[in-house]
Amino acid sequence: MKKYLRQLSTSFLMSFISFLALHAQTKTELTNVFLGSSGDHGQLSPAASSPFHQMSIAPQTYPTLHMGYEHLAKEILGFTHNRFEGVGCKGSGGLILIKPFLGHQDDGKPLIKEQEKAGPGYYDIALKGRIKVQFAVHENFGIHQYTFPEGEKGLTLDLAHAFNGAFVSNSYTIDKNGIIKGTVRSKTTCGVGVYSIHYAISATSSNLWIGTDNHLTLHLDKQVKKTTLRIAFSAVSPNYAEATLNINSNKTYDQVKTASDNRWESYLMGIIVKGDPDREKLFYSLLYRTLQSPYQINESDGNYRGTDGQVHQSKGRRYHGWAIWDNYKTQLPLLELLYPQQYQNIVSSVSDLYRYGKFDFAGPNEPANSVRTEHAAVVLLDASKKGYDIHLATIRDSLVHDTLRFDFSKPDKYLEAAYDMWAMAGLFQAERKHYLDRASSYRTVWLKEFKDLNRPDVDRMSARNMYQGTIRQYRWNVPFDMQGLVDLAGGKETFTAQLDDFFDHHYFNRANEPDIQSPTSYYGSSKPSRYQSLIRELALDTVIQYYFNDNSRGIDPFIDRIYKNQPKAFIRTMDDDAGAMSGWFILTALGLHQPLIGQPIYYVSVPLFPEIVVQRGEQKLKIKVLNYSDKNSYVKRILLNGKDINRIWIHHEELDKGGLLEIEASAEPSTYGTANIWVSDLKQRD
C-alpha cells in the first residue's frame, strides 16, 4: 500500500510539474510563426520580425509564392529583408537579397534547405553543404549569423531585388570600413505607388564588397567558420540607418534574439487566455499576426517623413504601412482595445495622411510599403468617439476635399461611399444633415441593385463591375443603417429569412472582407441568438465555402475549419490581409465585435476561453464565462462588475473602465437582452 501511495504521489507530482511547465510557457513559445505559410492559405511567412516594424528577414524560396516563402519548398535563392504579410497582389517587398555561397564565386544555383526553425523575432535554417544561417530582428535592426565549413566562401548582395519586378531604383556608397549605406525605392503593394527604405549594412570581414551596380560580392577568408552581417533600416535617411547600425555594432545574435523575444512577449501579453492548450496556441499564433503592421517610421528624435516626402517632427510615435480597407473592422479596433496609448499615435498617423497627402492606395513618396487607406474617415470617427484626439481642426479642409474622390460609380462602391458620408456626418456637426442625406441615398441603389435576389447574376463574383464579391455578399454592407436595411428587405421576418438563406446555403464569402461583418446583422433580425452560435461556428467548426479570393465561385467547395494552426491554414486563396482575418478570430475569442465602426458599441457573444484578461493600459478587463463548455454557444446572462446589465451589447466606456465582465453561457438560445438590442438606424440621425 505504501509503495502504491509512493507511486501515486510520484505520478501526481510528475503530472503537476508537467502542468506547471505547460502553463509556464511564454506566449512567444506558444506562437507558431509557420501558420499560413504554405500555398495560398493566408500569404504569411515565418520571417524574423519585430512588432510594428518593417524589417522582416526570410528565405526567398523557389517557387516564390506571395511572401517570397513557401514552407514546403526546398530551394532557397537567398534571404530578403521586407514583406507586407498577407496582403495579396502576388506579394509585396522582397528587397535586399543576400545569399551565402561556397567556392570562389556564387554558381547561381539555389541553396537546398535541410532544416529550419523559427519563432517571433528569429529564423534559423540549415542548408546543404554545412551552411547554417540564423537571423534575428529587433525594431529596425537585424543580424545575420553564418556558419560555414572551411574553404572558399562568401556572400552575394543583390540591391535591385524585389518581388514581382517592383524595384524602382537604388543608390549607395561604400566607405573605407566596408559599410554600405543607401536608399532603395520600390513599388508598393499592387505596384501602385513608391516607397523608400534607407539602409546601412556591415559585415565582420577584413575584405571589402566588390562588384558593379547593384550586385556585390564579399569573399571571406578560407579559415573563417563564422561571420556576422548587420543591417539597419530607417524611414528617414541613410544617416539614421547608419546610426542605428553603430548603436548595435557590438550586439550578438543571442542578444538581438533575446531583445526581440522580450518585445514580442510584452505585446502578446496584452491578452492572457486560459483554456484548451491547442486553442491557446492557435490564439497566440493569430494574435502575433495582428501585430506586424502598421510600421513605426519615426526616429528617436521625433523626425519622420510624411507622404509629401518631407521630414516632419512629432512628440509621439508615427506609423505607416496601411491596409485600412482590409482591417478597419477588425485589426484596428483590436489594437485600440489592447494598446490604447499606442493607438493614439496610430490615430495621429492616420490623421497625418490628410495633412501631408492621402492616397486611396499609395503615392510617389510613401515612407513605408503600404496598401490601402479607404475608410480612414471611419477610423478617425471611431477613435474620436472613443476619446482619442484626431486633430480634426488641422485636417478639416483635407477631409472635406477627400469626399470629392468618394466613388459612387458601382453598386458596392456606392454602399462604401455612403458609409464614409455617414462618418463625415459624425465628424462635422455643422454639415451633419448634408452628409446624412448623402449617406441615406444608398437606399435607391440598394433597391435597384440588391433587393431582387432572383436575378441571374446575384451569385456571380464581381457581377456589375463590383470588387471581389457578389450581390448577395455586398447587400449586407450597410452597417450604419441596419434598421433601414431591415425595412428595405421587407421587414424583420423577411430579413431574417434572407439571412438564414445566406448562411444556410453558404453564400457567405469568408475568403475576403466584403461581408465580414454580416453575422452581426442577426441582431437586427428576429433571431439574434443565431449571431452568437454563428461566429463560434465560423471560428471553430468545419465550414462549407464556395467563394474564393480569385474572384471565383468554385464548383467544389472548401470543407474544413478556417482557422488551423498549420502552414496550410485558412481557406484556399484567403489572405490574412495585414491581420484582418486573424483579428476577427481574436475578437471572436474575446466575445466582442463592433457591428458599426464609428459607433463605440460591441455586440457580446460567448468567448472561446473560460477566462480572459485584457491588459488594457493601466486598466485590466477580466472576462469570465460562467457554465463554460464548447457546447454552450448562447448568452444566458451578462454581469458587469456583479450587476446584471440585461442587454447583449456593451459600450466602449464600460470596457474602458476595466473590471469584471461575466458571461453566463447556455446550450439553448435565450431571449435575454432581446428587448434592448442596439441596432443602427439613420432615421434616428444619431
XYZ file of C-alpha atoms in Angstrom:
686
model
C 0.000 0.000 0.000
C 2.800 2.426 0.908
C 4.589 1.538 -2.318
C 1.356 2.245 -4.223
C 0.957 5.569 -2.454
C 4.559 6.475 -3.248
C 3.971 5.589 -6.888
C 0.736 7.571 -6.877
C 2.439 10.554 -5.249
C 5.278 10.414 -7.771
C 2.802 10.153 -10.643
C 0.787 13.080 -9.289
C 3.933 15.143 -8.774
C 5.152 14.496 -12.313
C 1.731 15.370 -13.712
C 1.629 18.543 -11.639
C 5.130 19.540 -12.763
C 4.127 18.918 -16.376
C 1.030 21.061 -15.831
C 3.116 23.872 -14.355
C 5.651 23.601 -17.168
C 2.905 23.868 -19.751
C 1.404 26.941 -18.156
C 4.840 28.437 -17.527
C 5.415 28.662 -21.271
C 5.887 32.156 -22.550
C 3.488 33.493 -25.143
C 6.245 33.513 -27.748
C 6.778 29.794 -27.121
C 3.085 29.221 -27.809
C 3.287 31.126 -31.105
C 3.588 29.208 -34.367
C 5.063 31.552 -36.968
C 4.636 28.949 -39.731
C 0.842 29.299 -39.639
C -0.414 30.245 -43.102
C 2.989 29.953 -44.774
C 2.204 27.254 -47.353
C 0.269 27.573 -50.571
C -2.314 30.299 -50.989
C -3.535 29.888 -47.418
C -3.006 33.264 -45.780
C 0.055 34.568 -47.655
C 2.121 34.608 -44.473
C 5.761 33.895 -43.667
C 7.893 32.806 -40.685
C 10.193 35.801 -41.167
C 12.218 37.217 -38.314
C 10.485 40.476 -37.474
C 9.718 42.916 -34.672
C 6.289 44.255 -33.635
C 5.184 47.151 -35.848
C 8.499 47.434 -37.715
C 9.158 46.974 -41.409
C 12.286 44.818 -41.326
C 11.404 41.184 -41.970
C 14.071 38.594 -42.871
C 13.133 35.291 -44.509
C 14.244 32.984 -47.322
C 13.430 33.685 -50.935
C 12.315 30.214 -51.935
C 11.701 28.712 -55.347
C 8.860 28.824 -56.175
C 8.477 32.206 -54.551
C 4.747 32.462 -53.834
C 3.330 35.624 -52.264
C 5.692 36.296 -49.361
C 8.774 35.002 -51.142
C 8.460 31.913 -48.959
C 6.843 28.513 -49.336
C 7.041 26.169 -46.349
C 7.327 23.018 -48.480
C 9.933 24.422 -50.878
C 13.493 23.101 -50.618
C 15.260 25.530 -52.947
C 16.489 28.814 -51.453
C 17.560 31.700 -53.714
C 18.733 33.888 -50.836
C 17.295 35.935 -47.996
C 15.317 39.179 -48.285
C 14.566 41.881 -45.735
C 10.971 43.072 -46.010
C 7.492 41.862 -46.928
C 3.926 43.003 -46.205
C 2.274 39.999 -44.587
C -0.854 38.607 -46.185
C -1.975 41.457 -48.444
C -2.309 39.786 -51.834
C -1.270 41.114 -55.229
C 1.279 38.290 -55.556
C 3.358 39.609 -52.692
C 4.992 42.859 -51.722
C 8.548 43.631 -50.660
C 11.488 41.270 -51.096
C 14.185 43.948 -51.021
C 17.938 43.479 -50.438
C 18.645 39.827 -51.255
C 21.691 38.249 -49.599
C 22.967 34.768 -50.455
C 25.804 32.749 -48.931
C 27.881 30.559 -51.250
C 30.726 28.053 -51.191
C 33.625 28.199 -53.653
C 35.348 31.059 -55.402
C 32.140 32.518 -56.840
C 28.397 32.036 -56.489
C 27.451 29.370 -59.029
C 23.938 30.783 -59.374
C 22.324 27.552 -58.221
C 19.745 27.513 -55.409
C 20.709 26.537 -51.889
C 18.951 23.456 -50.511
C 17.053 23.621 -47.235
C 17.622 20.729 -44.841
C 16.140 22.013 -41.577
C 14.538 25.194 -40.280
C 13.019 26.575 -37.110
C 11.618 29.969 -36.237
C 9.714 31.923 -33.635
C 8.759 35.538 -33.007
C 11.860 37.594 -33.798
C 14.150 34.900 -35.217
C 14.584 32.424 -38.067
C 17.227 29.652 -38.330
C 17.988 27.436 -41.319
C 20.462 24.641 -42.062
C 21.471 24.326 -45.722
C 23.064 21.520 -47.690
C 26.828 21.954 -47.731
C 27.070 22.546 -43.984
C 25.956 26.172 -44.126
C 23.865 27.363 -41.211
C 22.213 30.789 -41.130
C 20.485 32.493 -38.214
C 18.561 35.767 -38.280
C 17.164 37.930 -35.506
C 15.371 41.278 -35.787
C 14.715 43.864 -33.112
C 12.944 47.028 -34.227
C 14.889 48.469 -37.198
C 17.979 46.311 -36.673
C 18.668 42.825 -37.971
C 21.568 40.423 -37.583
C 22.715 37.533 -39.782
C 24.958 34.858 -38.311
C 26.550 32.497 -40.857
C 28.355 29.245 -40.059
C 30.463 27.785 -42.901
C 32.827 24.857 -43.464
C 36.469 25.674 -44.131
C 37.385 26.664 -47.662
C 36.468 29.362 -50.121
C 33.146 31.056 -49.420
C 31.363 34.378 -49.455
C 28.164 36.385 -49.679
C 26.421 37.968 -52.641
C 24.229 41.035 -52.315
C 21.508 41.985 -54.799
C 20.295 45.510 -54.070
C 17.943 45.507 -57.056
C 15.868 42.528 -55.982
C 12.143 42.885 -55.289
C 9.037 40.744 -55.599
C 7.308 40.826 -58.973
C 9.587 43.340 -60.653
C 8.674 46.104 -58.206
C 12.226 47.503 -57.968
C 12.497 51.182 -58.943
C 15.993 52.414 -58.022
C 18.882 52.118 -55.599
C 21.782 54.395 -54.697
C 24.553 53.598 -52.242
C 28.089 54.268 -51.072
C 30.708 52.004 -49.509
C 33.060 53.623 -47.015
C 36.612 52.588 -46.155
C 35.327 50.287 -43.404
C 33.140 48.404 -45.822
C 29.844 49.836 -44.569
C 27.234 50.035 -47.317
C 24.816 52.917 -46.936
C 21.992 53.734 -49.311
C 18.357 54.105 -50.304
C 16.292 51.591 -52.233
C 12.968 52.544 -53.798
C 10.316 50.080 -54.814
C 6.695 49.979 -55.886
C 4.225 49.443 -53.071
C 1.736 46.605 -52.743
C -0.076 46.028 -56.055
C 2.545 48.228 -57.734
C 0.624 51.482 -57.311
C 2.899 53.963 -55.518
C 6.577 54.034 -54.493
C 8.185 53.714 -51.058
C 11.766 54.136 -49.852
C 13.865 52.160 -47.393
C 17.108 53.723 -46.198
C 19.624 51.118 -45.063
C 23.111 50.512 -43.708
C 24.944 47.161 -43.867
C 28.186 45.962 -42.286
C 29.940 42.582 -42.201
C 32.643 41.237 -39.898
C 35.265 40.670 -42.558
C 38.652 42.110 -43.371
C 37.684 42.017 -47.043
C 35.542 44.593 -48.827
C 32.487 44.229 -51.048
C 33.356 44.225 -54.737
C 31.163 44.423 -57.814
C 29.286 46.782 -60.068
C 25.926 48.487 -59.981
C 23.572 46.766 -57.524
C 25.291 43.363 -57.446
C 28.100 42.975 -54.920
C 30.191 40.098 -53.568
C 32.030 39.700 -50.271
C 34.730 36.997 -50.260
C 35.515 35.532 -46.850
C 38.855 34.119 -45.738
C 39.161 30.357 -46.140
C 39.707 29.707 -42.436
C 36.665 31.735 -41.352
C 33.925 29.496 -39.970
C 31.579 32.162 -38.655
C 30.765 35.620 -39.866
C 28.160 38.164 -38.889
C 26.298 40.648 -41.041
C 24.347 43.529 -39.528
C 21.679 45.608 -41.239
C 19.669 48.633 -40.126
C 16.651 50.382 -41.655
C 15.312 53.909 -41.443
C 12.279 55.582 -42.987
C 14.011 58.981 -42.776
C 17.562 58.784 -44.174
C 20.655 56.560 -44.614
C 22.404 58.505 -41.844
C 19.761 57.414 -39.355
C 20.160 53.823 -40.543
C 23.923 54.074 -40.035
C 23.402 55.487 -36.545
C 21.194 52.504 -35.663
C 23.826 50.192 -37.111
C 26.537 51.792 -34.967
C 24.454 51.592 -31.797
C 24.066 47.857 -32.364
C 27.566 47.201 -33.710
C 28.582 45.043 -30.753
C 25.294 43.183 -30.326
C 25.463 39.416 -30.706
C 22.853 37.238 -32.365
C 21.702 35.940 -28.974
C 21.347 39.455 -27.590
C 19.243 40.616 -30.531
C 17.130 37.468 -30.409
C 16.502 37.918 -26.677
C 15.604 41.590 -27.086
C 13.159 40.741 -29.864
C 11.634 37.892 -27.881
C 11.088 40.225 -24.921
C 9.430 42.810 -27.146
C 7.127 40.216 -28.689
C 6.287 38.829 -25.263
C 5.320 42.263 -23.960
C 2.829 42.666 -26.821
C 1.443 39.129 -26.745
C 0.818 39.525 -23.009
C -1.778 42.150 -23.939
C -4.311 39.331 -23.653
C -3.979 36.383 -21.291
C -6.250 33.458 -22.079
C -6.722 30.204 -20.179
C -8.359 27.188 -21.696
C -7.704 24.375 -24.149
C -3.897 24.245 -24.739
C -4.179 23.768 -28.505
C -6.613 26.649 -28.773
C -4.259 28.827 -26.739
C -1.506 28.124 -29.265
C -3.823 28.973 -32.153
C -4.900 32.146 -30.358
C -1.375 33.489 -29.822
C -0.280 32.468 -33.312
C -3.123 34.568 -34.730
C -2.616 37.442 -32.264
C 1.010 37.555 -33.458
C -0.275 38.181 -36.987
C -2.195 41.284 -35.919
C 0.974 42.931 -34.559
C 3.112 43.177 -37.706
C 1.869 46.480 -39.146
C 1.495 49.443 -39.394
C 5.222 50.157 -39.184
C 6.878 52.699 -36.916
C 8.563 55.303 -39.143
C 9.871 57.930 -36.713
C 13.353 58.098 -35.272
C 14.103 58.550 -31.564
C 14.424 62.331 -32.000
C 10.873 62.517 -33.394
C 11.815 63.009 -37.033
C 9.771 61.154 -39.649
C 8.837 61.506 -43.292
C 5.311 62.222 -44.386
C 3.649 61.172 -47.603
C 4.815 64.505 -49.045
C 8.375 63.199 -48.875
C 9.390 65.852 -46.350
C 10.801 65.384 -42.842
C 8.448 66.349 -40.009
C 8.671 66.302 -36.243
C 6.392 64.608 -33.729
C 6.306 64.098 -29.977
C 4.728 60.668 -30.257
C 5.498 57.723 -32.488
C 4.422 57.802 -36.105
C 3.308 54.847 -38.219
C 2.812 53.997 -41.870
C 2.082 50.896 -43.920
C -1.702 50.821 -44.105
C -4.294 48.241 -45.107
C -7.251 50.162 -43.725
C -9.846 48.923 -46.234
C -8.937 45.384 -45.183
C -8.578 45.718 -41.420
C -10.537 48.742 -40.201
C -13.325 46.459 -38.935
C -11.084 44.037 -37.027
C -7.358 44.635 -36.562
C -7.522 48.363 -35.786
C -10.368 48.041 -33.210
C -8.394 45.181 -31.637
C -5.255 47.323 -31.347
C -7.344 50.018 -29.677
C -8.659 47.523 -27.130
C -5.204 46.221 -26.270
C -2.853 49.177 -26.554
C -4.731 52.468 -26.005
C -1.602 54.584 -25.557
C -0.072 53.292 -28.786
C -3.390 53.660 -30.545
C -3.327 57.421 -30.017
C -0.128 57.502 -32.055
C -1.657 55.248 -34.712
C -4.683 57.543 -34.981
C -2.435 60.610 -35.179
C -0.587 58.889 -38.018
C -3.857 58.260 -39.889
C -4.698 61.923 -39.372
C -1.300 62.849 -40.858
C -2.391 61.292 -44.150
C -4.832 64.159 -44.592
C -2.165 66.660 -43.638
C 0.617 65.537 -45.976
C -1.101 63.606 -48.766
C -3.618 60.785 -48.636
C -3.935 58.309 -51.482
C -6.509 55.521 -51.632
C -3.679 53.145 -52.383
C -0.270 54.835 -52.395
C 1.581 57.856 -53.753
C 5.083 58.569 -55.079
C 6.712 59.250 -51.683
C 5.453 56.663 -49.221
C 7.684 56.357 -46.115
C 6.943 52.606 -45.948
C 5.312 49.920 -48.017
C 1.550 50.474 -47.944
C -1.695 49.094 -49.379
C -4.983 50.979 -48.942
C -6.395 53.842 -46.892
C -10.100 53.895 -47.828
C -12.414 54.415 -44.825
C -9.772 56.378 -42.921
C -12.544 58.857 -42.013
C -14.482 55.999 -40.400
C -11.388 55.099 -38.361
C -10.995 58.712 -37.230
C -14.660 58.983 -36.206
C -14.399 55.738 -34.269
C -11.280 56.961 -32.493
C -12.869 60.319 -31.693
C -15.889 58.651 -30.106
C -13.526 56.509 -28.030
C -11.818 59.592 -26.639
C -8.773 59.969 -28.877
C -7.503 63.240 -30.357
C -7.805 63.044 -34.138
C -6.529 66.613 -34.727
C -9.721 67.457 -36.599
C -9.128 71.214 -36.723
C -5.881 70.820 -38.677
C -7.236 68.373 -41.261
C -10.791 69.695 -41.700
C -10.329 71.033 -45.229
C -8.493 67.923 -46.422
C -11.178 65.625 -45.043
C -13.884 67.573 -46.816
C -11.865 67.678 -50.039
C -11.386 63.907 -49.851
C -15.136 63.402 -50.249
C -14.748 64.556 -53.868
C -12.949 61.269 -54.523
C -15.617 59.041 -52.975
C -16.676 56.584 -55.649
C -20.413 56.211 -56.252
C -19.980 54.634 -59.700
C -20.593 50.951 -58.836
C -23.095 49.218 -56.534
C -20.516 48.069 -53.975
C -18.600 51.361 -54.104
C -21.849 53.257 -53.578
C -22.548 51.464 -50.303
C -18.993 52.066 -49.121
C -19.092 55.749 -50.072
C -22.404 56.110 -48.226
C -20.689 54.671 -45.137
C -17.929 57.276 -45.479
C -20.549 60.019 -45.798
C -22.149 58.764 -42.585
C -18.744 59.072 -40.918
C -18.370 62.640 -42.188
C -21.734 63.471 -40.610
C -20.334 62.317 -37.287
C -17.169 64.362 -37.688
C -18.789 67.623 -38.845
C -21.864 68.556 -36.865
C -22.450 71.795 -38.785
C -22.849 69.883 -42.070
C -24.451 66.855 -40.468
C -27.718 66.988 -42.428
C -25.903 67.294 -45.752
C -23.747 64.240 -45.143
C -26.564 62.167 -43.703
C -28.649 62.921 -46.769
C -25.782 61.671 -48.934
C -25.491 58.555 -46.772
C -29.254 57.955 -46.964
C -29.137 57.954 -50.759
C -27.826 54.378 -50.608
C -31.463 53.249 -50.366
C -32.195 53.996 -54.032
C -29.202 51.974 -55.176
C -29.937 49.151 -52.742
C -33.489 48.791 -54.029
C -32.266 48.807 -57.628
C -29.238 46.532 -57.312
C -29.515 44.455 -54.143
C -33.156 43.818 -53.269
C -34.060 41.373 -56.038
C -32.347 38.048 -55.379
C -33.954 36.324 -58.357
C -31.739 37.991 -60.945
C -29.350 35.500 -62.598
C -26.102 37.225 -61.605
C -26.644 37.605 -57.834
C -24.189 34.783 -57.078
C -21.548 35.693 -59.646
C -18.317 37.099 -58.298
C -17.696 40.714 -59.382
C -21.025 40.969 -61.187
C -21.999 44.502 -62.247
C -18.340 45.567 -62.020
C -18.157 45.053 -58.262
C -14.907 44.232 -56.465
C -14.251 40.753 -55.045
C -17.796 39.905 -54.019
C -21.331 39.074 -55.109
C -24.635 40.914 -54.882
C -25.664 38.616 -52.031
C -22.474 39.372 -50.125
C -22.363 43.138 -50.546
C -26.064 43.697 -49.822
C -25.441 43.491 -46.045
C -22.764 46.183 -46.184
C -24.863 48.975 -44.703
C -23.710 48.803 -41.061
C -24.664 52.444 -40.415
C -28.377 51.777 -41.077
C -29.243 48.227 -40.102
C -32.817 49.134 -39.270
C -33.172 50.787 -42.662
C -31.844 47.622 -44.280
C -34.453 45.552 -42.428
C -37.193 47.857 -43.735
C -35.880 47.769 -47.314
C -35.740 43.979 -47.256
C -39.451 43.838 -46.396
C -39.500 43.715 -42.604
C -37.883 41.687 -39.851
C -39.252 38.271 -40.831
C -38.229 38.625 -44.486
C -34.867 39.989 -43.406
C -34.366 37.000 -41.089
C -35.348 34.505 -43.788
C -32.859 36.088 -46.203
C -30.090 35.976 -43.599
C -30.827 32.318 -42.891
C -30.765 31.549 -46.599
C -27.453 33.398 -46.956
C -25.682 31.403 -44.267
C -27.546 28.090 -44.528
C -26.734 27.839 -48.238
C -23.131 29.001 -47.847
C -23.274 32.228 -49.841
C -21.007 33.865 -47.233
C -17.541 34.814 -48.560
C -15.154 34.016 -45.719
C -12.144 34.277 -48.047
C -12.395 38.073 -48.121
C -13.830 41.084 -46.267
C -16.872 42.311 -48.259
C -19.294 40.615 -45.841
C -17.018 40.012 -42.859
C -19.413 41.842 -40.506
C -22.571 40.252 -41.918
C -23.079 37.879 -38.935
C -23.793 40.938 -36.772
C -26.859 41.561 -38.970
C -28.642 38.891 -36.935
C -29.038 41.392 -34.080
C -31.428 43.243 -36.398
C -33.356 40.058 -37.130
C -35.954 38.075 -35.218
C -33.240 35.525 -34.281
C -30.440 37.493 -32.593
C -29.159 34.371 -30.852
C -28.089 32.994 -34.252
C -25.266 35.551 -34.255
C -23.884 34.035 -31.045
C -23.726 30.499 -32.402
C -22.731 31.511 -35.931
C -19.485 33.300 -35.158
C -18.440 30.430 -32.908
C -19.071 28.018 -35.785
C -17.015 30.163 -38.156
C -14.165 30.358 -35.663
C -14.018 26.729 -34.544
C -16.098 24.366 -36.663
C -15.988 22.931 -40.155
C -17.411 25.324 -42.732
C -18.564 24.953 -46.317
C -17.165 27.703 -48.512
C -17.832 28.109 -52.250
C -16.275 31.553 -52.805
C -12.595 32.242 -53.239
C -10.366 35.272 -53.400
C -9.521 34.823 -57.069
C -12.980 36.154 -57.965
C -14.373 32.659 -58.448
C -17.219 30.557 -57.164
C -15.758 27.095 -57.030
C -17.536 24.045 -58.423
C -16.374 22.107 -55.394
C -16.458 23.799 -52.003
C -13.776 24.141 -49.373
C -14.894 21.949 -46.445
C -12.745 22.321 -43.349
C -12.053 24.594 -40.423
C -10.965 28.095 -41.401
C -8.594 28.662 -38.509
C -5.972 25.931 -38.242
C -2.577 26.190 -36.572
C -0.614 24.814 -39.503
C 1.119 26.044 -42.675
C -1.967 25.353 -44.796
C -4.260 27.467 -42.644
C -7.316 29.475 -43.673
C -9.390 28.884 -46.814
C -7.612 28.465 -50.131
C -6.894 31.932 -51.611
C -7.790 33.633 -48.302
C -5.381 36.463 -47.476
C -4.855 37.349 -43.841
C -4.760 40.961 -45.085
C -2.386 42.526 -42.567
C -4.068 40.871 -39.595
C -7.672 41.460 -40.679
C -8.704 37.795 -40.632
C -6.596 36.927 -37.598
C -8.052 39.944 -35.816
C -11.580 38.654 -36.466
C -10.710 35.428 -34.649
C -9.154 37.263 -31.685
C -12.229 39.495 -31.278
C -14.465 36.425 -31.540
C -12.348 34.753 -28.862
C -12.975 37.779 -26.629
C -16.714 37.678 -27.362
C -16.651 41.294 -28.611
C -17.353 42.637 -32.101
C -18.219 46.159 -33.202
C -21.163 45.962 -35.620
C -20.501 49.545 -36.727
C -17.023 51.034 -36.718
C -17.642 54.663 -35.839
C -20.050 53.822 -33.028
C -18.289 52.567 -29.874
C -20.669 49.692 -29.164
C -19.797 45.994 -29.089
C -22.070 43.013 -29.555
C -21.361 40.350 -26.932
C -21.085 36.624 -27.569
C -19.682 33.711 -25.574
C -15.850 33.887 -25.619
C -13.765 30.945 -26.796
C -11.989 30.637 -23.440
C -13.403 30.350 -19.907
C -11.057 33.047 -18.559
C -9.515 36.051 -20.295
C -7.628 39.081 -19.030
C -7.236 42.074 -21.336
C -4.321 44.216 -20.155
C -5.806 47.484 -21.351
C -3.185 50.074 -20.450
C -3.413 50.712 -16.713
C -6.811 49.017 -16.561
C -7.499 45.294 -16.559
C -10.640 43.884 -18.083
C -11.325 40.380 -16.812
C -13.733 38.280 -18.850
C -15.104 35.122 -17.285
C -17.518 32.619 -18.790
C -19.916 31.014 -16.333
C -21.040 27.499 -17.236
C -18.350 27.322 -19.907
C -18.474 24.489 -22.423
C -17.845 24.254 -26.157
C -21.459 23.118 -26.425
C -22.729 26.290 -24.739
C -22.811 28.848 -27.547
C -25.555 31.162 -26.310
C -25.619 34.074 -23.877
C -27.894 33.474 -20.907
C -26.901 36.488 -18.813
C -24.251 39.211 -18.658
C -22.881 40.714 -15.458
C -20.627 43.774 -15.361
C -18.864 44.115 -12.020
C -21.550 41.937 -10.492
C -24.521 43.833 -11.946
C -26.866 42.274 -14.497
C -26.864 44.690 -17.488
C -29.880 42.996 -19.149
C -28.535 43.552 -22.690
C -26.310 41.711 -25.143
C -24.194 44.692 -26.083
C -21.742 46.831 -24.177
C -20.379 50.362 -24.597
C -16.716 51.211 -25.022
C -16.852 53.442 -21.930
C -17.777 50.405 -19.848
C -14.860 48.382 -21.202
C -12.511 51.334 -20.806
C -13.015 51.329 -17.041
C -11.901 47.722 -16.731
C -13.359 45.412 -14.114
C -15.084 42.052 -14.391
C -17.310 41.050 -17.304
C -19.093 37.752 -16.632
C -20.966 35.991 -19.417
C -23.172 33.091 -18.431
C -23.394 30.566 -21.264
C -26.149 28.175 -22.221
C -26.649 25.335 -24.695
C -30.027 26.735 -25.696
C -30.952 30.083 -27.297
C -32.212 32.696 -24.881
C -34.363 35.799 -25.113
C -32.015 37.550 -22.678
C -31.486 41.196 -23.647
C -33.540 40.989 -26.819
C -35.901 43.731 -25.652
C -32.966 46.150 -25.520
C -30.887 45.465 -28.633
C -28.871 48.307 -30.100
C -29.325 48.482 -33.890
C -28.029 51.305 -36.081
C -30.793 53.478 -37.551
C -30.325 56.501 -39.821
C -33.837 57.666 -39.016
C -32.636 58.427 -35.512
C -29.949 60.647 -37.069
C -27.517 59.525 -34.412
